[in-house]
Coordinates of C-alpha atoms in Angstrom, one line a residue:
M1 CA -3.7 28.4 1.6
N2 CA -5.0 30.9 0.0
S3 CA -6.0 34.3 1.9
S4 CA -8.9 34.8 -0.4
W5 CA -11.0 32.7 1.2
S6 CA -9.2 33.3 4.9
R7 CA -12.0 35.8 5.9
I8 CA -12.7 36.5 9.1
F9 CA -15.6 38.4 11.0
T10 CA -16.0 40.6 13.9
K11 CA -18.9 41.4 15.8
N12 CA -19.6 45.4 16.4
K13 CA -22.7 46.1 18.6
K14 CA -25.7 44.4 16.1
T15 CA -23.6 44.6 12.7
V16 CA -21.2 42.3 11.4
E17 CA -18.0 43.5 9.9
Y18 CA -15.7 41.6 7.1
V19 CA -12.3 42.0 7.3
D20 CA -9.8 40.6 5.2
L21 CA -7.1 38.9 6.8
E22 CA -3.6 37.5 5.4
L23 CA -2.6 34.0 5.9
D24 CA -0.9 33.8 9.4
S25 CA -4.1 35.3 11.1
I26 CA -6.1 32.4 9.9
S27 CA -5.1 30.7 12.9
K28 CA -7.1 33.5 15.3
E29 CA -9.7 31.3 17.7
L30 CA -13.2 30.8 16.8
S31 CA -15.9 33.4 17.9
T32 CA -18.3 32.3 20.9
D33 CA -21.4 33.5 19.0
V34 CA -22.5 30.5 16.8
N35 CA -24.0 32.1 14.2
I36 CA -20.8 34.5 13.6
N37 CA -18.8 31.0 13.2
I38 CA -21.6 29.5 10.7
K39 CA -20.8 33.1 8.7
N40 CA -17.5 32.9 8.3
I41 CA -17.7 29.2 7.1
K42 CA -20.3 30.2 4.6
Q43 CA -18.1 33.1 3.3
A44 CA -14.7 31.5 3.5
L45 CA -16.3 28.5 1.4
G46 CA -17.7 31.0 -0.9
N47 CA -21.8 29.8 0.3
S48 CA -20.8 26.5 -1.6
S49 CA -23.8 24.6 -2.4
D50 CA -22.0 21.7 -1.0
L51 CA -21.8 22.6 2.5
T52 CA -24.5 21.3 4.6
L53 CA -25.4 23.3 7.8
R54 CA -28.2 21.8 10.4
E55 CA -29.2 24.2 13.3
F56 CA -31.1 22.6 15.6
K57 CA -31.3 23.2 19.9
L58 CA -29.0 21.0 22.3
G59 CA -31.3 18.8 24.5
K60 CA -32.6 19.9 27.7
P61 CA -31.3 21.4 30.4
F62 CA -28.8 23.2 27.7
S63 CA -31.1 23.8 25.2
K64 CA -28.4 26.2 23.5
K65 CA -28.4 26.4 19.6
V66 CA -26.0 23.7 17.8
A67 CA -24.9 23.6 14.5
T68 CA -23.3 21.0 12.8
L69 CA -21.4 21.8 9.2
Y70 CA -20.4 19.2 6.9
I71 CA -19.4 18.5 2.8
N72 CA -22.3 16.7 0.9
G73 CA -20.5 13.6 -0.4
L74 CA -17.5 13.2 2.1
A75 CA -19.5 12.7 5.2
D76 CA -21.8 9.4 6.1
K77 CA -25.3 10.8 6.5
Q78 CA -26.2 7.7 8.3
I79 CA -23.4 8.3 11.0
M80 CA -24.3 12.1 11.3
G81 CA -27.8 11.5 12.0
S82 CA -27.5 8.3 14.0
F83 CA -24.7 9.1 16.4
I84 CA -24.4 12.6 16.3
I85 CA -27.7 14.8 15.7
E86 CA -29.8 12.2 17.9
R87 CA -27.4 12.5 20.5
L88 CA -27.5 16.0 20.8
M89 CA -30.9 16.3 20.4
D90 CA -32.1 14.0 23.3
D91 CA -32.8 15.4 26.7
I92 CA -29.3 14.6 29.5
N93 CA -30.2 13.3 32.4
I94 CA -27.7 15.2 35.0
A95 CA -27.2 13.6 38.3
E96 CA -28.7 15.7 41.3
N97 CA -24.9 16.2 42.4
E98 CA -23.8 16.7 39.6
K99 CA -23.4 20.4 38.4
I100 CA -24.2 21.7 35.1
P101 CA -20.9 22.5 33.2
P102 CA -20.5 26.2 32.2
S103 CA -21.2 27.5 28.3
E104 CA -17.2 27.3 27.6
Q105 CA -16.7 23.8 29.0
I106 CA -20.8 22.6 27.0
G107 CA -18.0 21.1 24.5
I108 CA -15.8 18.9 26.5
Y109 CA -19.1 17.5 28.3
I110 CA -20.2 16.6 24.8
K111 CA -17.4 15.1 23.8
E112 CA -16.7 12.8 26.9
H113 CA -20.5 12.4 27.6
L114 CA -22.6 12.1 24.5
L115 CA -20.9 11.8 21.1
A116 CA -20.5 8.1 20.4
I117 CA -18.0 8.2 17.4
T118 CA -14.6 6.7 17.9
H119 CA -12.6 9.8 16.9
V120 CA -13.4 13.1 18.2
V121 CA -11.3 16.2 18.8
E122 CA -11.5 19.7 20.2
V123 CA -11.0 23.0 17.8
K124 CA -10.1 25.9 18.6
D125 CA -8.4 27.5 15.7
W126 CA -10.1 28.2 11.9
K127 CA -7.0 26.6 9.8
K128 CA -7.1 23.2 11.8
L129 CA -11.4 23.6 11.1
F130 CA -10.9 24.0 7.8
L131 CA -8.8 21.2 7.3
L132 CA -11.2 18.8 9.2
L133 CA -14.0 20.0 7.5
L134 CA -12.9 19.7 4.1
S135 CA -11.3 16.2 5.2
G136 CA -14.8 14.8 5.1
Q137 CA -15.0 15.3 9.1
T138 CA -18.5 16.9 10.9
I139 CA -17.9 19.8 12.6
I140 CA -20.1 20.8 15.7
L141 CA -20.4 24.4 16.4
I142 CA -21.9 25.2 19.9
D143 CA -23.7 28.7 20.8
E144 CA -21.4 30.7 23.3
C145 CA -18.3 28.3 23.0
N146 CA -15.3 29.5 21.5
Q147 CA -14.5 26.2 20.2
A148 CA -15.6 23.6 17.8
I149 CA -16.1 19.6 17.6
A150 CA -14.6 17.7 14.5
C151 CA -16.3 14.0 14.7
A152 CA -14.6 11.4 12.4
A153 CA -17.9 10.7 10.1
Q154 CA -16.6 10.0 7.0
G155 CA -18.1 8.4 4.0
G156 CA -19.0 9.0 0.7
E157 CA -18.2 7.0 -2.9
L158 CA -14.9 4.7 -2.8
R159 CA -13.9 2.0 -5.3
S160 CA -14.0 -1.3 -3.8
I161 CA -10.4 -3.4 -3.7
S162 CA -10.3 -5.3 -7.2
E163 CA -7.4 -7.1 -8.8
P164 CA -4.1 -5.5 -9.9
L165 CA -4.1 -4.2 -13.9
S166 CA -0.7 -3.5 -14.5
E167 CA 0.8 -6.7 -12.3
P168 CA -1.7 -9.3 -12.6
S169 CA 0.1 -12.8 -11.8
V170 CA -1.3 -16.7 -11.8
R171 CA -0.4 -17.6 -8.3
G172 CA -1.0 -15.3 -5.0
P173 CA -3.6 -12.8 -3.7
R174 CA -5.6 -10.7 -6.1
D175 CA -6.0 -8.0 -3.9
S176 CA -4.9 -4.2 -5.0
F177 CA -5.1 -0.8 -3.5
T178 CA -7.0 1.4 -4.0
E179 CA -7.8 5.9 -3.9
S180 CA -7.8 5.6 -0.1
L181 CA -5.2 6.0 2.4
I182 CA -6.9 3.8 5.4
T183 CA -7.9 1.3 2.7
N184 CA -4.2 0.9 1.6
T185 CA -2.6 0.9 5.1
S186 CA -5.4 -1.8 6.4
L187 CA -4.1 -3.6 3.7
I188 CA -0.6 -3.7 5.0
R189 CA -1.5 -4.1 8.5
S190 CA -3.7 -7.8 7.5
R191 CA -0.1 -9.4 6.3
I192 CA 2.1 -7.9 8.7
K193 CA 0.4 -7.9 12.2
T194 CA 3.1 -6.6 14.7
P195 CA 3.4 -3.8 16.6
D196 CA 6.8 -2.4 14.7
L197 CA 4.9 -1.6 11.7
W198 CA 4.5 2.2 12.0
L199 CA 2.8 4.8 10.3
E200 CA 3.5 8.7 10.2
T201 CA 1.0 10.6 8.6
R202 CA 1.3 14.6 7.4
E203 CA -0.2 17.0 5.1
I204 CA 1.5 18.1 1.9
G205 CA 0.2 21.2 -0.4
D206 CA -0.8 24.0 0.8
I207 CA -4.1 24.2 -1.0
T208 CA -4.5 20.7 -1.6
Q209 CA -3.8 19.3 1.7
T210 CA -2.8 16.1 0.6
E211 CA -2.6 13.8 3.5
I212 CA 0.8 11.6 3.1
G213 CA 1.8 8.0 4.7
I214 CA 5.3 6.7 6.1
M215 CA 5.4 2.8 6.6
Y216 CA 8.2 1.4 8.0
I217 CA 9.3 -1.4 10.7
N218 CA 10.3 0.2 13.5
G219 CA 13.7 -1.7 14.1
I220 CA 14.4 -3.1 10.6
V221 CA 14.4 0.1 8.4
N222 CA 17.5 2.3 8.4
N223 CA 17.2 5.1 10.8
K224 CA 19.2 7.9 8.3
L225 CA 16.9 6.7 5.2
L226 CA 14.1 7.2 7.4
Q227 CA 15.5 10.7 8.3
E228 CA 16.1 11.5 4.7
V229 CA 12.9 10.5 3.4
R230 CA 11.1 12.9 6.4
E231 CA 13.6 15.9 5.2
R232 CA 13.2 15.5 1.9
L233 CA 9.1 15.4 2.3
D234 CA 9.2 18.4 4.3
K235 CA 11.1 20.3 1.7
I236 CA 8.1 20.3 -0.8
K237 CA 6.5 23.6 -0.8
V238 CA 3.6 23.2 -3.2
D239 CA -0.1 24.2 -4.1
D240 CA -0.9 20.8 -5.2
V241 CA -0.1 17.5 -4.6
F242 CA -2.8 15.0 -7.1
G243 CA -0.8 12.3 -6.7
S244 CA 2.9 10.1 -5.8
S245 CA 4.3 10.9 -9.3
T246 CA 4.4 14.6 -7.8
I247 CA 6.3 13.2 -4.4
E248 CA 8.3 11.2 -6.8
E249 CA 9.9 14.2 -8.6
W250 CA 10.5 16.2 -5.6
I251 CA 12.3 13.9 -3.8
S252 CA 14.2 12.1 -6.4
D253 CA 17.9 12.0 -6.0
K254 CA 18.4 12.9 -9.9
M255 CA 16.0 14.2 -12.8
A256 CA 18.5 13.9 -15.4
T257 CA 18.1 9.9 -16.2
P258 CA 15.7 7.9 -18.0
W259 CA 15.6 4.8 -15.5
P260 CA 13.0 5.0 -12.6
T261 CA 14.8 5.7 -9.3
M262 CA 11.6 4.9 -7.0
F263 CA 9.4 1.6 -6.9
V264 CA 6.1 2.0 -7.9
T265 CA 3.9 -1.1 -7.1
E266 CA -0.1 -1.8 -7.0
R267 CA 0.0 -4.7 -4.9
P268 CA -0.2 -5.2 -1.2
D269 CA 2.2 -8.7 -1.0
V270 CA 4.6 -6.6 -2.7
V271 CA 4.6 -3.6 -0.4
A272 CA 4.9 -6.3 2.9
G273 CA 7.8 -7.8 1.4
N274 CA 9.8 -4.4 0.8
L275 CA 9.1 -3.2 4.1
L276 CA 10.0 -6.6 5.9
E277 CA 13.4 -5.8 3.6
G278 CA 14.2 -2.6 5.7
R279 CA 12.5 0.2 3.3
V280 CA 10.3 3.0 3.5
V281 CA 6.8 3.1 1.6
I282 CA 5.3 6.5 1.2
F283 CA 1.4 6.2 0.5
V284 CA -0.5 9.1 -1.1
N285 CA -3.9 9.7 -0.5
G286 CA -5.9 9.9 -3.9
T287 CA -3.6 7.5 -5.5
P288 CA -3.4 3.6 -5.5
N289 CA 0.3 3.8 -6.4
P290 CA 2.8 4.0 -3.6
L291 CA 6.2 4.5 -3.7
I292 CA 9.0 2.1 -2.4
L293 CA 12.4 3.4 -1.6
P294 CA 15.0 2.8 -2.1
A295 CA 14.7 1.5 -5.5
T296 CA 17.7 -0.8 -7.1
W297 CA 17.6 -1.5 -11.3
I298 CA 17.3 -5.2 -10.9
Q299 CA 14.2 -5.1 -8.5
F300 CA 11.7 -3.6 -11.8
F301 CA 12.9 -7.4 -13.1
Q302 CA 11.2 -8.8 -10.4
T303 CA 7.8 -9.5 -9.9
A304 CA 5.3 -10.6 -7.2
E305 CA 4.7 -14.2 -8.8
D306 CA 8.2 -15.0 -8.3
Y307 CA 8.0 -15.9 -4.8
Y308 CA 4.7 -18.0 -5.6
L309 CA 6.5 -20.1 -7.8
R310 CA 9.6 -22.7 -7.7
W311 CA 13.2 -21.1 -7.1
S312 CA 13.9 -22.9 -10.6
I313 CA 11.1 -21.5 -12.4
V314 CA 11.3 -18.2 -11.5
G315 CA 14.8 -18.3 -12.3
F316 CA 14.1 -19.4 -16.0
L317 CA 11.4 -16.8 -16.2
R318 CA 13.7 -14.0 -15.0
L319 CA 16.5 -14.7 -17.6
I320 CA 13.8 -14.3 -20.5
R321 CA 12.9 -10.9 -19.0
I322 CA 16.4 -9.8 -18.8
L323 CA 16.9 -11.2 -22.2
S324 CA 13.9 -9.8 -23.5
F325 CA 15.1 -6.7 -21.8
M326 CA 18.0 -6.6 -23.9
I327 CA 16.4 -7.3 -27.2
T328 CA 14.1 -4.2 -26.5
L329 CA 16.9 -2.2 -26.1
L330 CA 19.2 -3.2 -28.6
G331 CA 18.1 -5.4 -31.4
P332 CA 16.7 -2.4 -33.8
S333 CA 20.0 -0.8 -33.5
L334 CA 21.9 -4.4 -34.1
F335 CA 19.8 -4.8 -37.0
I336 CA 20.7 -1.4 -38.5
A337 CA 24.6 -1.6 -37.7
F338 CA 24.8 -4.7 -39.6
L339 CA 22.9 -3.9 -42.9
S340 CA 24.5 -0.5 -42.6
F341 CA 27.9 -1.0 -41.7
H342 CA 28.7 -4.5 -40.9
Q343 CA 27.5 -7.1 -44.2
E344 CA 30.6 -9.4 -43.3
L345 CA 29.1 -10.5 -40.1
I346 CA 25.6 -11.7 -41.7
P347 CA 25.8 -15.0 -43.1
T348 CA 25.4 -15.0 -47.0
P349 CA 22.4 -16.6 -47.7
L350 CA 20.4 -14.7 -45.2
L351 CA 22.3 -10.9 -46.4
I352 CA 21.3 -12.1 -50.2
N353 CA 17.6 -12.7 -48.9
L354 CA 17.3 -9.1 -46.8
A355 CA 19.3 -7.3 -50.1
A356 CA 16.1 -8.6 -52.2
Q357 CA 13.6 -7.5 -50.2
R358 CA 15.0 -3.8 -49.4
Q359 CA 15.5 -3.5 -53.2
N360 CA 12.6 -1.6 -53.7
V361 CA 12.4 0.0 -50.8
P362 CA 13.3 4.0 -51.5
F363 CA 14.6 4.7 -47.9
P364 CA 17.9 3.8 -45.7
V365 CA 17.5 1.3 -42.9
I366 CA 17.8 3.6 -40.5
I367 CA 14.7 6.1 -41.7
E368 CA 12.9 2.5 -42.3
A369 CA 13.1 1.6 -39.0
L370 CA 12.6 5.1 -36.7
L371 CA 9.3 5.1 -39.3
M372 CA 8.1 1.5 -38.1
E373 CA 9.1 2.4 -34.3
F374 CA 7.0 5.9 -34.6
T375 CA 4.4 4.1 -36.3
F376 CA 4.1 1.4 -33.9
E377 CA 4.4 3.8 -30.6
V378 CA 1.6 5.7 -32.3
L379 CA -0.7 2.5 -32.4
R380 CA 0.5 1.5 -28.9
E381 CA -0.7 5.1 -27.4
A382 CA -3.9 4.8 -29.4
G383 CA -4.3 1.5 -27.8
V384 CA -4.1 3.0 -24.2
R385 CA -5.9 6.1 -24.6
M386 CA -8.9 4.6 -26.6
P387 CA -12.0 2.7 -24.7
R388 CA -10.7 -0.5 -23.6
P389 CA -12.6 -2.5 -26.3
V390 CA -12.1 0.0 -29.1
G391 CA -8.4 0.0 -28.0
Q392 CA -7.3 -3.9 -28.5
A393 CA -8.9 -3.1 -31.8
V394 CA -6.6 -0.7 -32.9
S395 CA -3.9 -2.1 -31.9
I396 CA -3.8 -5.4 -33.2
V397 CA -5.9 -4.5 -37.0
G398 CA -3.7 -1.4 -37.4
A399 CA -0.7 -3.0 -36.8
L400 CA -1.6 -6.2 -39.5
V401 CA -3.1 -3.8 -42.0
L402 CA -0.3 -1.4 -41.7
G403 CA 2.5 -3.9 -41.6
D404 CA 0.7 -5.4 -44.8
A405 CA 0.3 -2.8 -46.9
A406 CA 3.7 -0.9 -46.1
V407 CA 5.3 -4.2 -47.1
S408 CA 3.0 -4.6 -49.9
A409 CA 3.7 -1.0 -51.1
G410 CA 7.9 -1.1 -50.9
I411 CA 7.9 1.4 -47.9
V412 CA 9.7 -0.7 -45.6
S413 CA 11.1 -4.6 -45.9
S414 CA 9.2 -7.7 -44.2
A415 CA 12.9 -7.8 -42.1
M416 CA 12.0 -4.6 -40.2
V417 CA 8.7 -5.9 -39.9
I418 CA 9.5 -8.9 -38.0
V419 CA 12.3 -6.9 -35.7
V420 CA 9.9 -3.8 -35.0
A421 CA 7.1 -7.2 -34.0
A422 CA 9.9 -9.1 -32.1
T423 CA 11.3 -6.1 -30.2
A424 CA 7.2 -4.7 -29.5
I425 CA 6.4 -8.3 -27.9
A426 CA 9.7 -8.5 -26.1
S427 CA 9.2 -5.3 -24.3
F428 CA 5.6 -6.7 -22.7
T429 CA 7.6 -9.2 -21.1
I430 CA 9.2 -6.4 -18.6
P431 CA 7.3 -6.2 -15.3
H432 CA 7.0 -2.9 -14.6
Y433 CA 5.4 0.0 -16.8
A434 CA 8.2 2.8 -15.7
M435 CA 11.3 0.6 -17.0
T436 CA 9.5 -0.4 -20.2
D437 CA 9.2 3.3 -20.8
A438 CA 12.7 4.3 -20.2
T439 CA 13.8 1.5 -22.2
R440 CA 11.5 2.5 -25.1
L441 CA 13.1 6.1 -25.3
L442 CA 16.8 4.7 -24.9
R443 CA 16.1 2.6 -27.8
F444 CA 15.7 5.5 -30.0
S445 CA 19.2 7.0 -29.0
F446 CA 21.0 3.5 -29.8
M447 CA 19.1 3.2 -33.5
I448 CA 21.2 6.6 -34.2
L449 CA 24.3 5.8 -32.7
A450 CA 24.4 2.7 -34.7
A451 CA 22.9 4.4 -37.9
T452 CA 26.0 6.9 -37.8
Y453 CA 28.6 5.2 -36.0
G454 CA 27.6 1.1 -36.2
L455 CA 28.7 -1.0 -34.1
F456 CA 31.3 0.9 -32.3
G457 CA 28.6 3.9 -31.6
I458 CA 26.5 0.8 -30.1
G459 CA 29.7 0.2 -27.8
I460 CA 29.7 3.8 -27.1
G461 CA 26.7 3.8 -26.1
V462 CA 26.6 0.8 -23.5
I463 CA 29.6 1.9 -21.9
V464 CA 27.7 5.4 -21.3
L465 CA 24.4 4.4 -20.4
V466 CA 26.3 1.5 -17.6
A467 CA 28.4 4.3 -16.5
H468 CA 25.9 6.5 -15.9
T469 CA 23.9 3.9 -14.4
C470 CA 26.5 3.4 -12.0
S471 CA 26.5 6.6 -10.7
L472 CA 22.9 6.9 -10.2
R473 CA 21.9 6.5 -6.4
S474 CA 18.7 5.8 -4.5
F475 CA 18.4 7.7 -1.5
G476 CA 22.1 6.6 -1.1
I477 CA 21.8 3.3 -1.9
P478 CA 23.8 2.3 -5.7
Y479 CA 21.1 2.0 -8.1
L480 CA 23.4 -1.2 -9.6
A481 CA 23.4 -2.8 -6.1
P482 CA 24.1 -5.3 -5.4
F483 CA 26.2 -5.6 -8.5
S484 CA 28.2 -2.5 -8.1
P485 CA 29.3 -2.8 -5.5
I486 CA 29.5 -6.3 -5.9
I487 CA 27.6 -8.0 -2.6
I488 CA 27.9 -12.0 -2.5
A489 CA 25.4 -12.3 -0.1
D490 CA 22.6 -10.0 -1.8
L491 CA 22.8 -12.2 -5.2
K492 CA 20.7 -15.1 -4.0
D493 CA 17.7 -13.0 -5.0
T494 CA 18.4 -11.2 -8.1
I495 CA 18.6 -12.8 -12.0
I496 CA 18.5 -16.3 -10.0
R497 CA 16.3 -16.8 -6.7
L498 CA 17.6 -19.3 -4.6
P499 CA 15.0 -21.2 -2.4
L500 CA 13.7 -19.4 0.6
P501 CA 15.7 -21.7 3.1
F502 CA 18.8 -20.2 1.2
M503 CA 18.1 -16.3 1.7
T504 CA 18.5 -15.6 5.4
K505 CA 19.8 -12.1 5.5
R506 CA 18.1 -8.9 4.4
P507 CA 19.4 -6.8 1.7
R508 CA 22.9 -5.3 3.3
L509 CA 23.1 -2.0 2.1
I510 CA 19.6 -1.1 2.8
N511 CA 19.1 -2.6 6.5
K512 CA 20.8 -1.8 9.3
G513 CA 19.1 -2.9 11.6
N514 CA 18.0 -6.6 12.2
A515 CA 19.7 -8.2 9.6
N516 CA 18.5 -11.6 10.1
R517 CA 15.9 -13.2 8.1
V518 CA 15.5 -16.6 9.9
E519 CA 16.0 -16.6 14.2
G520 CA 18.9 -17.8 15.4
T521 CA 21.0 -17.8 11.8
A522 CA 23.2 -14.8 12.5
D523 CA 26.6 -16.1 13.2
L524 CA 26.1 -19.3 12.1
G525 CA 27.6 -20.8 8.8
P526 CA 26.4 -23.6 6.4
T527 CA 28.0 -26.2 8.0
E528 CA 26.6 -25.1 11.6
R529 CA 23.2 -24.8 10.0
K530 CA 23.1 -27.5 8.4
E531 CA 24.2 -29.6 11.3
K532 CA 21.6 -27.6 13.7
K533 CA 18.7 -28.9 10.5
A534 CA 19.5 -32.6 11.1
N535 CA 19.2 -31.8 14.7
N536 CA 16.0 -30.5 14.4
K537 CA 14.8 -33.1 12.0
P538 CA 11.8 -35.4 14.2
K539 CA 13.0 -39.0 14.4
S540 CA 10.8 -41.7 12.9
D541 CA 8.4 -44.1 15.0
T542 CA 10.8 -47.3 14.2
N543 CA 13.8 -44.6 15.5
E544 CA 12.0 -44.2 18.6
T545 CA 10.6 -47.8 19.4

C-alpha cells in the first residue's frame, strides 16, 4: 500500500491532529470515536466522491451513533438498505434477564443478533478495513467501540456468462469464464461436486491487492507441484496485478522461449478436465482466463470438442492440426529454399512456370516473402484492433485488393501469394492463440535460415528448436512429455485419442496421487479387464429363462 494515504489521526482534547505515518503504522487499531474514524477513512481516500457515508442512530435501547461506509458501484444498495441499515435502526427488544452489553461489546451483539448477512467479520486494524472496503464490502462504525464490522454486500455491474469467443465448439457446453473470481469458481463447482475440490485465496499486489485463487483436487494433485506453486506466488512482490498474464510472467520456469509454458483457457469444462488429471489452476480476479499448470506442448493442439466427438474423428482432426502447424512453421521457408538453392527438387514443368511468374519480379525471393508476410501480419493486426464489423471487412477486402494489385504490378509472384495465403489459413487451425503467436514468430527465423543456407539451414533450425523444446520444463514437468521422455501409457491422448474406456490412467508425470480414472482397474491387465467386463455384462432375458 502507498504510505501517502496511510494517514492516521489522533485526538488531542477538542482538536484533531493529522499525523503522517509509515506503512507499518497502518495496522494501528481504530479509535473509539466514530467521528475520528470517519475522518481517517475520508482523508485516506482523498475525500473521493464514490465513498458513500450514511450516519444514523442505533435503535433503542442503545441509541448510539452508527455510520455505514461503502464504495458506490461496488456494493449492492438494496442489500444495504434492507438487511443492514433497516435492521440497525429498528428498536431492539432485550429480554428482562438479559443485560445490555457494554459499549465495547456492541459490535459483537450486532453481529450475532441483528445483521441478516451471510458473511460478517470484525475489523480492528486499518489495513484490513481498507482492504475490505475497497473490495466492495460495507463497513459499519459504532461510536464508543474500537472495532468495525465488515458485511459482504458486494454488488455492481458484472458481465454475464456468455459463449467462449476464442475457443468455440460445435458440441459441448457454451458457457465461459467472466471477470468475477466467485463466478468462475462456481462454474467449476457445478461440474466437480466433490469436497476434495479445494480453493486457496490470497492477495497479490501491494497497491491493487488482487485476489488470487488456487484450485486443485486434494488426493489427485501432486503435493510437490502444489507447494512449488505456493512458493512462486509468495515471491511475487509488485505494486499491480491486473490479469493472469502478470502472474504468468512472474512464475514461469523460463522467459527466454517463444513457447507458452502455461495453458490459458476461457472454458470451464477444460479447467475441470485438467483438474481431474491432477493439475493446478490459478484464477485471477478481473480476468476471464485462468492459468493451468503444468502445461505440455501437445496440450495446445487439443480442444474441448475432442472429448465430445467420436475418437476416430478426433484423431483425424488432431492430425490436421499438427500438419497445419508444420505448414505454418515451415511452409514459406521451404518454398524459399527450393527456389533459391534446390531447384532440382522441383518438377521441371512447375519450375518453368514459377520462373515465368518471377520474370518481372524485381526482388529476391526472400524479400518477396518477407514483404508478403509482413503485409499479412499488418492486415491481421488491423482486423483484430478495429471494430468487429469494420475489422472483418478490412481483413478480407484488404487481402484481396492488395494481393491482386501486387501481382498485377509485378511486385510479387502468384505462387508467393498462394504460399502466404495457405500458411495463413493453416495458422487458423491451431486451437490456442498462444501457440499460434509463437509459430508466427518462429516462421520468420526459418525464412531467414532458408534464404541463407537452404534446406541445410532449415534442418539446423529444426534441430535447435527441438533441442530447446526438450530442455523446457513447466513446473518440473518436461514440456514434450509424453514424447520426451517417452511414456507409452500417456500416448493414448496425444496425437490420436483412444476411446475413453481405454484411458483408465491419469498422466503419470503430472499425477502423483490417485492415478486411476476407473475404479477397480489399478492392478488389472488388458486380459483381466476384458474378463471383468464380460462377467459384469448383464444377461439377456432368453438366457435367464
